[in-house]
Short mmCIF file of C-alpha atoms in Angstrom, two decimals:
data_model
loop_
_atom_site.label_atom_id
_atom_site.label_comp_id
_atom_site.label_asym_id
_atom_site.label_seq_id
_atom_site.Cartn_x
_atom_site.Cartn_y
_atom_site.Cartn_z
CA UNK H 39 0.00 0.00 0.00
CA UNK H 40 1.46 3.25 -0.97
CA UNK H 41 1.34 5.82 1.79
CA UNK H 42 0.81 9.64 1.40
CA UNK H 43 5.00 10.51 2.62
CA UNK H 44 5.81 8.56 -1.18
CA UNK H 45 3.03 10.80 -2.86
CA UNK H 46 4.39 13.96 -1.40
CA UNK H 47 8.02 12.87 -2.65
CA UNK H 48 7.07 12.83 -6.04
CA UNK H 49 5.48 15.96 -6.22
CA UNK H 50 2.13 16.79 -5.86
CA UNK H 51 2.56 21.14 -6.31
CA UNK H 52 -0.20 21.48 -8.92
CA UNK H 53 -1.87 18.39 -8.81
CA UNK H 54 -5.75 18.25 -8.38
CA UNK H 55 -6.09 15.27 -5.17
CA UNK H 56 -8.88 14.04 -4.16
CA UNK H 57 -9.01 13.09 -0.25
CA UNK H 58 -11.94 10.71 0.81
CA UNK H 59 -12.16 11.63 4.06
CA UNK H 60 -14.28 10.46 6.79
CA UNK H 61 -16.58 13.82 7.89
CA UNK H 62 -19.43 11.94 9.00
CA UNK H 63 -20.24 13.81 12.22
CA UNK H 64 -22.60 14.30 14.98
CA UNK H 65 -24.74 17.11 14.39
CA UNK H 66 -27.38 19.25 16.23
CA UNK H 67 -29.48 20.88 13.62
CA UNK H 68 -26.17 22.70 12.15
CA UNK H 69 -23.88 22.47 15.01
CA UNK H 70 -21.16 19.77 15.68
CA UNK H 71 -21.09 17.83 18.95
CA UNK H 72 -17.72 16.06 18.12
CA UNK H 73 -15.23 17.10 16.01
CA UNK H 74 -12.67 14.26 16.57
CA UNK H 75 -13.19 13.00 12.60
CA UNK H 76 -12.33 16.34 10.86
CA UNK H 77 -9.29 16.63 13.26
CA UNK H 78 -8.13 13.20 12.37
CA UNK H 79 -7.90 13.78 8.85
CA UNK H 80 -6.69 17.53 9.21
CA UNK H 81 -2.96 16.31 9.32
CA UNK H 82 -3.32 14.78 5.63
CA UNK H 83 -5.17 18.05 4.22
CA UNK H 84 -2.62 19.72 6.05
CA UNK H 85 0.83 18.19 4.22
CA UNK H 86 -0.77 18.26 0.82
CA UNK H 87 -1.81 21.66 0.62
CA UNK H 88 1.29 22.80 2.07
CA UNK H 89 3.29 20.89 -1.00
CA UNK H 90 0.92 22.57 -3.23
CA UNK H 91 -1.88 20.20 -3.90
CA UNK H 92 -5.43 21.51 -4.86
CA UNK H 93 -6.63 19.01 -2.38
CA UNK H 94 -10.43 18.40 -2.97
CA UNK H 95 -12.21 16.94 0.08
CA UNK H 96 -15.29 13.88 -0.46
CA UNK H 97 -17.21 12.24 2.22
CA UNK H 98 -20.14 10.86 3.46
CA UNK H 99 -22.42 11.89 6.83
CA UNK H 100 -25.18 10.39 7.54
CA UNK H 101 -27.68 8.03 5.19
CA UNK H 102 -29.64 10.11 2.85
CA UNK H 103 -31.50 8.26 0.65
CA UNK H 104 -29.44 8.71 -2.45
CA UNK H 105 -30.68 12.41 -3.03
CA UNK H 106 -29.95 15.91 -1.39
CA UNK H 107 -31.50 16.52 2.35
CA UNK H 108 -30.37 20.07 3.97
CA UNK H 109 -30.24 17.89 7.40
CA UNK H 110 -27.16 16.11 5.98
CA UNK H 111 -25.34 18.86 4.04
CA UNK H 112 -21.34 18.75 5.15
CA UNK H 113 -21.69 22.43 4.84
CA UNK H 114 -21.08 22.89 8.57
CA UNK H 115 -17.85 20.46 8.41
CA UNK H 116 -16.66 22.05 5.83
CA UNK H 117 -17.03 25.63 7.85
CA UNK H 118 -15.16 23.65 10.74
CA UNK H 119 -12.02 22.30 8.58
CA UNK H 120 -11.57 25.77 7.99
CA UNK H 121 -11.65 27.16 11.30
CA UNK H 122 -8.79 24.11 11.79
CA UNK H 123 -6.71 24.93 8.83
CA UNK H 124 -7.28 28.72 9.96
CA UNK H 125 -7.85 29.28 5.84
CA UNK H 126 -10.71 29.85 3.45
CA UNK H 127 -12.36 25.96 2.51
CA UNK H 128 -14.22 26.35 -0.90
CA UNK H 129 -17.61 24.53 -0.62
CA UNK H 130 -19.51 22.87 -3.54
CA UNK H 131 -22.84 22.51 -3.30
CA UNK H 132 -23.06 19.16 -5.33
CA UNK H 133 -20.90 16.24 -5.89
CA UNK H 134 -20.37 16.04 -8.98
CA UNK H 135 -22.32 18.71 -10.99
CA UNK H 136 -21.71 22.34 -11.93
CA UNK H 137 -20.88 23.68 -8.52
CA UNK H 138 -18.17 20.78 -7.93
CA UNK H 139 -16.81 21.53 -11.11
CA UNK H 140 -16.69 25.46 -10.56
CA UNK H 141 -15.15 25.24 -7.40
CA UNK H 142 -12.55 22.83 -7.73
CA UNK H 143 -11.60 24.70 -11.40
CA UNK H 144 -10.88 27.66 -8.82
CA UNK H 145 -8.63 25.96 -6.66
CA UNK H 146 -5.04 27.43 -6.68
CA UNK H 147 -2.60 25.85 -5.44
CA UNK H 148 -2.61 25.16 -1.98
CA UNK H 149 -5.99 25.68 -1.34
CA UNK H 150 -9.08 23.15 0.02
CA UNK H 151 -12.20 22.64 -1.15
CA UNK H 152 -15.13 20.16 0.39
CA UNK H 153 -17.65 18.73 -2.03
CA UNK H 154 -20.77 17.81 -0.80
CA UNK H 155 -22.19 14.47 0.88
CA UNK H 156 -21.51 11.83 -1.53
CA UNK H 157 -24.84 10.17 -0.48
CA UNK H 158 -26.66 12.81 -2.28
CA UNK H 159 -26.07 10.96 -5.12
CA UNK H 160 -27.21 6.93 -5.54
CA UNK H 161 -24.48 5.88 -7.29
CA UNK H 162 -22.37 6.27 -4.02
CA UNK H 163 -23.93 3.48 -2.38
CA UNK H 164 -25.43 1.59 -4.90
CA UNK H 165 -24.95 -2.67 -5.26
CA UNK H 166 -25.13 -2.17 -8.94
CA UNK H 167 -21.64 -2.47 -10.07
CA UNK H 168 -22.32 -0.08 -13.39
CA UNK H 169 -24.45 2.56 -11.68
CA UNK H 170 -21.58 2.75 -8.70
CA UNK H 171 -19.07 2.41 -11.48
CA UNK H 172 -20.55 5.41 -13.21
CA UNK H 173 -20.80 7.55 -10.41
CA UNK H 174 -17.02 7.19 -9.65
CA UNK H 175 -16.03 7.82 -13.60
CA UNK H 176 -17.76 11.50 -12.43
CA UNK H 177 -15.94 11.56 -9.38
CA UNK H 178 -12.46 10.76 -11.37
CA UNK H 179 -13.08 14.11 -13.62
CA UNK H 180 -12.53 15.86 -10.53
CA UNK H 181 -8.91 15.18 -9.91
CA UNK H 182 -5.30 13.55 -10.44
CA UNK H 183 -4.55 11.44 -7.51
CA UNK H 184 -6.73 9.69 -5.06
CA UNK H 185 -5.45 9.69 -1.63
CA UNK H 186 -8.09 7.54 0.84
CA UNK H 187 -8.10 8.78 4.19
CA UNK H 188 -11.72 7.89 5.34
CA UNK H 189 -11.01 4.97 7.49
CA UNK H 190 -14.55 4.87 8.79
CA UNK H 191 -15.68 4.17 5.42
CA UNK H 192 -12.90 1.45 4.59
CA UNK H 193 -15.57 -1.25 5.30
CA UNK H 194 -17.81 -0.27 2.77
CA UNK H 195 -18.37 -1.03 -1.21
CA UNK H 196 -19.27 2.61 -1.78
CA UNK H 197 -18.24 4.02 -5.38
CA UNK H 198 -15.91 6.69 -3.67
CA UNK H 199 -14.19 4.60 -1.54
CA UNK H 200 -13.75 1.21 -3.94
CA UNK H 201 -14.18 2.24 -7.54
CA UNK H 202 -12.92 5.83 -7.79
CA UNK H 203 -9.13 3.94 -6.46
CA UNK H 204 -9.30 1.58 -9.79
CA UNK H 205 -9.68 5.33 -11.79
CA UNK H 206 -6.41 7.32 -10.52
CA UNK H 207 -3.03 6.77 -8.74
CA UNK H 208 -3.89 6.10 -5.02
CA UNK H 209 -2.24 6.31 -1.80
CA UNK H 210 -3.51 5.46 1.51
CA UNK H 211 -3.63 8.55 3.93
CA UNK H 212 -1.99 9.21 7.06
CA UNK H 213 -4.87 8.30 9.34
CA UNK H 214 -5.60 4.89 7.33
CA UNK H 215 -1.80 4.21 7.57
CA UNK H 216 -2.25 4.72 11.64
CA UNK H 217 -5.57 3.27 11.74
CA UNK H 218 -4.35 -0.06 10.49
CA UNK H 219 -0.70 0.08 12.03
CA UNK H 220 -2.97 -0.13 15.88
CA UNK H 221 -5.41 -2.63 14.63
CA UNK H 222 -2.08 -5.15 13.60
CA UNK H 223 -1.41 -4.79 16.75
CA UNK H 224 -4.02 -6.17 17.71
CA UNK H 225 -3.64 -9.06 15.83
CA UNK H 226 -0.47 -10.07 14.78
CA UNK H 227 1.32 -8.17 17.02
CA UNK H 228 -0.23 -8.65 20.49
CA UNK H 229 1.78 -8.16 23.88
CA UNK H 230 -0.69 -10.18 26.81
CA UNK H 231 -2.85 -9.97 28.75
CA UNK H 232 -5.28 -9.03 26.05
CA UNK H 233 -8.26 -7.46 27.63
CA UNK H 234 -11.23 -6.85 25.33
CA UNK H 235 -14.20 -4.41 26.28
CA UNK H 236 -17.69 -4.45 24.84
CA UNK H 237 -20.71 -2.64 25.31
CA UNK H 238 -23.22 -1.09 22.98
CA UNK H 239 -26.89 -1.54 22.48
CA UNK H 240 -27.22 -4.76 20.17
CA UNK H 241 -25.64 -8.37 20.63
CA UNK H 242 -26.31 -9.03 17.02
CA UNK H 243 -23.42 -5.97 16.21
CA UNK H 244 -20.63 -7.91 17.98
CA UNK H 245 -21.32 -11.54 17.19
CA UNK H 246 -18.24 -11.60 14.57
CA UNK H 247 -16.21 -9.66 16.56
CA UNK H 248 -16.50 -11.86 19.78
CA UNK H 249 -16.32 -14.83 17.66
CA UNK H 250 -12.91 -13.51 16.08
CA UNK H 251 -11.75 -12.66 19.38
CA UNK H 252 -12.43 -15.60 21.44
CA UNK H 253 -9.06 -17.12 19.45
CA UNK H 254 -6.94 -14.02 20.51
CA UNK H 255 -8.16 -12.46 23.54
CA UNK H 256 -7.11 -13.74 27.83
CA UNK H 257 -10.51 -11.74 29.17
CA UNK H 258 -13.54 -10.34 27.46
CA UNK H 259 -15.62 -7.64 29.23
CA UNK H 260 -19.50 -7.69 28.72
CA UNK H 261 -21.79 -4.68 29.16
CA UNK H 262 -24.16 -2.08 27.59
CA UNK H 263 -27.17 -3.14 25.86
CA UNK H 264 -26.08 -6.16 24.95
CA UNK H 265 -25.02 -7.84 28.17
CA UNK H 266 -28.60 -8.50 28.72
CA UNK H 267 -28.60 -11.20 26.22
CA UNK H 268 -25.86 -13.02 27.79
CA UNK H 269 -27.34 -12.61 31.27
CA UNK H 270 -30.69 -13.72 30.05
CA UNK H 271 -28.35 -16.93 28.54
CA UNK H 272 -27.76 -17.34 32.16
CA UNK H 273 -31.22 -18.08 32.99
CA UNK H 274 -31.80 -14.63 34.60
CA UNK H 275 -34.71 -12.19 34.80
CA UNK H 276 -33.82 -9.26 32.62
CA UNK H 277 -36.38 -7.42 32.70
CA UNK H 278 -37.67 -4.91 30.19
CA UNK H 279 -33.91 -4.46 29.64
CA UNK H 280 -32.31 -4.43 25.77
CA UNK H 281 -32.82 -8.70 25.02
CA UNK H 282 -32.12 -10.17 21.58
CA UNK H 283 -33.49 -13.64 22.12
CA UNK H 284 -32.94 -14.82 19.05
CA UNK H 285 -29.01 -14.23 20.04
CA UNK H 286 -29.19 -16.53 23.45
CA UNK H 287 -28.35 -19.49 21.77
CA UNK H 288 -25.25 -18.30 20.09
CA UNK H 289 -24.59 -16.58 22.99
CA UNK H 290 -24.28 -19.76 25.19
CA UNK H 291 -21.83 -21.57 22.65
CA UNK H 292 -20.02 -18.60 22.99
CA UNK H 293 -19.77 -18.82 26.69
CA UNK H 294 -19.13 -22.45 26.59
CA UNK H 295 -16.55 -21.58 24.14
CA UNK H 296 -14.53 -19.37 26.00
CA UNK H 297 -14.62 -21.77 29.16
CA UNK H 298 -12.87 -24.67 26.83
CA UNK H 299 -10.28 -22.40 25.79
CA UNK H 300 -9.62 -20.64 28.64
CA UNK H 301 -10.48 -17.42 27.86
CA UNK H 302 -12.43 -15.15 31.09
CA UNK H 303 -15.77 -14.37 29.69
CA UNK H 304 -17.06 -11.50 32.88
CA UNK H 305 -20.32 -10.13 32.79
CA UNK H 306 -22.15 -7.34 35.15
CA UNK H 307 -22.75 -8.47 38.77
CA UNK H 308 -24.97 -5.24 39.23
CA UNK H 309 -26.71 -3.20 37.06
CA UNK H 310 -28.64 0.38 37.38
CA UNK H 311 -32.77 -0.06 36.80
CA UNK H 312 -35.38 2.05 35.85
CA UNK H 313 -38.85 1.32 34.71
CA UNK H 314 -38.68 4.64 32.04
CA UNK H 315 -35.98 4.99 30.24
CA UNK H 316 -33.94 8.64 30.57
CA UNK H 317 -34.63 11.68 29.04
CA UNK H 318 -31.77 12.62 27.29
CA UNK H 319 -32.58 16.37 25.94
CA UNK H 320 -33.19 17.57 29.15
CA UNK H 321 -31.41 15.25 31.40
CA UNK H 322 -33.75 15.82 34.24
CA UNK H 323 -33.01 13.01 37.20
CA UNK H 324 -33.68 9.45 36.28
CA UNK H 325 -33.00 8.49 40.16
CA UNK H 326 -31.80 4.80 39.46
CA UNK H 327 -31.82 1.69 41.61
CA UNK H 328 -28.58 -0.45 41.81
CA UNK H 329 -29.88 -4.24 41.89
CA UNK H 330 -28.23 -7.41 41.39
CA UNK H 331 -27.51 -8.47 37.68
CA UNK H 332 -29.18 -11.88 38.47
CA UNK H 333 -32.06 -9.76 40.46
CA UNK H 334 -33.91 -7.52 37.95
CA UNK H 335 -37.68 -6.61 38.73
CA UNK H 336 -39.24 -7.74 35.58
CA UNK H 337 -40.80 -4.26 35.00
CA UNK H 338 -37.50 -2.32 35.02
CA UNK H 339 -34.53 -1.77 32.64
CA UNK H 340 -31.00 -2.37 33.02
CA UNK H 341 -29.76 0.97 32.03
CA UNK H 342 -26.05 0.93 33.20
CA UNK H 343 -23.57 -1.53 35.00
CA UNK H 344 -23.22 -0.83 39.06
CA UNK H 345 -20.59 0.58 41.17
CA UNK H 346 -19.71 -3.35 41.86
CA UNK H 347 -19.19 -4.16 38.34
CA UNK H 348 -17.52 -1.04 37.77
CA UNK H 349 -14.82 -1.87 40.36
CA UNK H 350 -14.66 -5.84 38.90
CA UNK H 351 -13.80 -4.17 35.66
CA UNK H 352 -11.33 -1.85 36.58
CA UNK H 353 -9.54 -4.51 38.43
CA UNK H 354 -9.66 -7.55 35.13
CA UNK H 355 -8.04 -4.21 33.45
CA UNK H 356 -5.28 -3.26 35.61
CA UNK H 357 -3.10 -5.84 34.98
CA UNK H 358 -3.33 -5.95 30.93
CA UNK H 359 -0.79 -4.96 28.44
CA UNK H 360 -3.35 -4.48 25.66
CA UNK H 361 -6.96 -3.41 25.52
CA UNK H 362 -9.34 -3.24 22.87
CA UNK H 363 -12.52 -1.21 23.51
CA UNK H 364 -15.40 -0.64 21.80
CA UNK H 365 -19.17 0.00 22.96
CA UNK H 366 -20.21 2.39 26.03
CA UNK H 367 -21.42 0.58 29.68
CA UNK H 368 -24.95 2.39 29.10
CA UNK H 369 -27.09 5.74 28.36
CA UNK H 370 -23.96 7.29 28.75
CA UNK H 371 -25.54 10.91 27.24
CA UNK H 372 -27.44 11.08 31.07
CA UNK H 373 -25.55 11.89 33.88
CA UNK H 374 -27.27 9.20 35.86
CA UNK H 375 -25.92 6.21 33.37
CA UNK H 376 -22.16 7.53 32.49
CA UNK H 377 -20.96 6.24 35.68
CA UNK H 378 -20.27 2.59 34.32
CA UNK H 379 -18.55 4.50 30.79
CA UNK H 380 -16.16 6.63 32.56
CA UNK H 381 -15.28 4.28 34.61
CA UNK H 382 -14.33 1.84 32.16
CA UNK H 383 -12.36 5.33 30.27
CA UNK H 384 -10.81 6.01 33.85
CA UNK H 385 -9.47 2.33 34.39
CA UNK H 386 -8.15 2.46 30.46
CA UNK H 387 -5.94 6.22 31.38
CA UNK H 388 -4.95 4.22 34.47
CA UNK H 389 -3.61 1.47 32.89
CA UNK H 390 0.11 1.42 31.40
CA UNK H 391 -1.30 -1.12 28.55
CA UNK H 392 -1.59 0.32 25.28
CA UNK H 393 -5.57 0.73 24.87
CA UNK H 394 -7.58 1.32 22.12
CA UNK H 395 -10.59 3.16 21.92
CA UNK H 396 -12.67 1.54 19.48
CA UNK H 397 -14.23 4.53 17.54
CA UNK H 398 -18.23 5.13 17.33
CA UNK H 399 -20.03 5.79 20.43
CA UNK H 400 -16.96 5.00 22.50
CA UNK H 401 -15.10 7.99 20.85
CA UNK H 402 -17.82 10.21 21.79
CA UNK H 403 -18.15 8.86 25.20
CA UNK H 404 -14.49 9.72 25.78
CA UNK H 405 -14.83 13.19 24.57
CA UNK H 406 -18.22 14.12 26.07
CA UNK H 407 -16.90 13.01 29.23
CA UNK H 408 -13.84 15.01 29.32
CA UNK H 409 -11.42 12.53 28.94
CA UNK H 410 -7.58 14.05 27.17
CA UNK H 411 -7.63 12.02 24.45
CA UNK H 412 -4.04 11.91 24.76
CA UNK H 413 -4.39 9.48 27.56
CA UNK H 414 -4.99 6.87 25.31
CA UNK H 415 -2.97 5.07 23.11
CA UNK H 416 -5.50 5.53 20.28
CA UNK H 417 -8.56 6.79 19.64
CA UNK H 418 -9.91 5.48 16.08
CA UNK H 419 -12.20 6.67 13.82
CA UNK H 420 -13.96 3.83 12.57
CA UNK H 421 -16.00 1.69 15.09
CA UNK H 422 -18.01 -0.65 12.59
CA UNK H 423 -14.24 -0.82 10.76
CA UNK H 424 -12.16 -1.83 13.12
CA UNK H 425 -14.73 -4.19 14.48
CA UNK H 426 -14.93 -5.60 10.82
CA UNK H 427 -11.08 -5.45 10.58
CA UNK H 428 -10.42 -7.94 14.35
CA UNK H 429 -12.92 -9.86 12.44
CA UNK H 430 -10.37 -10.88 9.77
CA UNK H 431 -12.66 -9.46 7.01
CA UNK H 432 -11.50 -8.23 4.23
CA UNK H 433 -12.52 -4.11 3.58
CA UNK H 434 -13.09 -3.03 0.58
CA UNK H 435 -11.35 0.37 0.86
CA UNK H 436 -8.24 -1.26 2.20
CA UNK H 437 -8.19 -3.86 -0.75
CA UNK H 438 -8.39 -0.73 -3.22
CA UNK H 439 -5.86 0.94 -2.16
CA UNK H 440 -3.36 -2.10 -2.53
CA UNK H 441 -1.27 -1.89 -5.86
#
């Protein structure tokens, strides 16, 4: 895989490059709640405008349905990249019609432009190999070089991301080239104990990932949403908690799994309950009850793990060398159910292993709670691809990018 350093050896003072980037975030009506993608990919924009490049700027946010919606415009990222780069950032009001065209024939050299959400268009995302195919030939018209630098992306068949690499020389971005340097070692490279963390709402999301892992990690850590399922594989009373039923019996292999091979399988011993679920806009008091994982009234919800679990985990964490994370405790956005997040964050900047935050909601939780980032060893960008990546899958944007 060629890496963005090579590109910027051979010269790129002139050249029109096209950066897939990865600007796919959190908004409030027109305000962003999390910034963390557009600063990840800022270094890349960064180099190659420096050396010259007319870098144009391509991603995705959201999932319009293959036209333009105002509530998914990357107008407001783009007006944030340039508050970063502390310069003007062209905007194009299309993708790949006469304001795309306008603005990136303006470019000088040096300066950044940010097309609008690829998703406006159905070609992006389309399964139809010709109509995807298509919508990347209009893409290609755009620029010189391809750099790919959208490693949340990276799992998916989208025409930007596989077919546009096939059209021009292509180099992986810096951010990819980190991206994938953490996730090898987490697989080929791993120093033990191996501690892996997962929360998150839905069982169902983590299946391949646990069944990857259960050949790799010493101790997997169960909560969120989808602990629920595995306590209800127990035999116990969950509640009106998050259950996936249809999950228990994959569950149990999995549990009988990791007893065979030796690998600690921990679960919640207590868990926060409510019989109404938070309110998250105004965060007005949800005044939990701590009960006993194995003890839930059968009209309440498991909203959080409890101060006991929160200690068990801290403790099956202090001793690792590497930790994988991915998926918050619970309702982390109320006050009343981030206890069981942070302190799963806390017991991660505590720990001398190198840890990995697993992107997606994790990310956020880390930032929202007012974690330094810093105290991490990384912080990615791409939950559903680095989940996909531990699962030994192939992605599609990594293949392109190969020679």
């Amino acid at each position: 895989m060629k890496t963005i350093d090579e590109l910027l050896a051979d010269g790129v003072a002139g050249k029109r490059v096209f950066v897939r980037a990865d600007l796919n975030v959190p908004l409030e009506g027109t305000t962003i709640t999390d910034d963390g993608r557009i600063r990840a990919v800022q270094p890349t924009i960064e180099k190659l405008a420096a050396a010259g490049a007319r870098v144009v700027v391509a991603s995705h946010l959201g999932r319009p349905k293959g036209a333009p919606d105002p509530a998914f415009s990357l107008a407001p990222a783009a007006a944030r990249l340039g508050e970063l780069l502390k310069t003007e950032v062209a905007f194009a009001t299309d993708t790949v019609g006469e304001s795309a065209k306008a603005v990136v024939a303006g470019l000088a050299d040096g300066d950044v432009a940010v097309i609008e959400n690829l998703r406006f268009n159905a070609g992006e995302t389309s399964k139809d190999d010709a109509e995807r195919g298509a919508f990347a030939d209009r893409l290609a018209e755009l620029a010189d070089v391809y750099v790919g630098d959208g490693f949340g992306a990276v799992h998916r068949k989208h025409a930007s991301v596989f077919d546009l690499p096939a059209r021009l020389p292509h180099v992986a971005g810096g951010l990819i080239a980190t991206e994938v340097g953490v996730l090898k070692k987490l697989t080929e490279e791993v120093e033990r104990p191996y501690v892996v963390v997962l929360g998150g709402a839905k069982v169902s999301d983590k299946l391949g990932v646990i069944d990857h892992l259960l050949e790799k990690a010493d101790r997997i850590l169960v909560g969120g949403g989808m602990a629920y399922t595995f306590l209800k594989a127990q035999g116990h009373e969950v509640g009106i908690s998050l259950l996936q039923e249809d999950q228990v019996p994959t569950v149990l292999e999995y549990l009988k799994r990791a007893k065979d091979k030796g690998v600690e399988f921990v679960l919640p011993v207590d868990v926060l309950v409510s019989a109404d679920f938070p309110d998250l806009k105004t965060k007005a008091p949800a005044n939990p009850t701590t009960v006993a994982a194995d003890a839930i009234p059968a009209d309440q919800e498991g909203l959080d793990i409890g101060p006991e679990t929160r200690k068990l985990y801290a403790s099956k964490l202090a001793d690792a060398a590497t930790v994988f994370w991915n998926g918050p405790m619970g309702v982390f956005e109320h006050p009343d159910y981030a206890q069981g997040t942070k302190a799963v964050a806390q017991a991660l900047v505590d720990s001398p292993a190198f840890t990995v935050v697993g992107g997606g909601d994790s990310a956020a939780a880390v930032r929202i709670l007012g974690f330094d980032e810093n105290a991490f060893g990384h912080i990615s960008t791409g939950g559903g691809a680095s989940l996909e990546y531990l699962e030994g899958k192939t992605l599609p944007g990594l293949a392109a990018l190969e020679d």
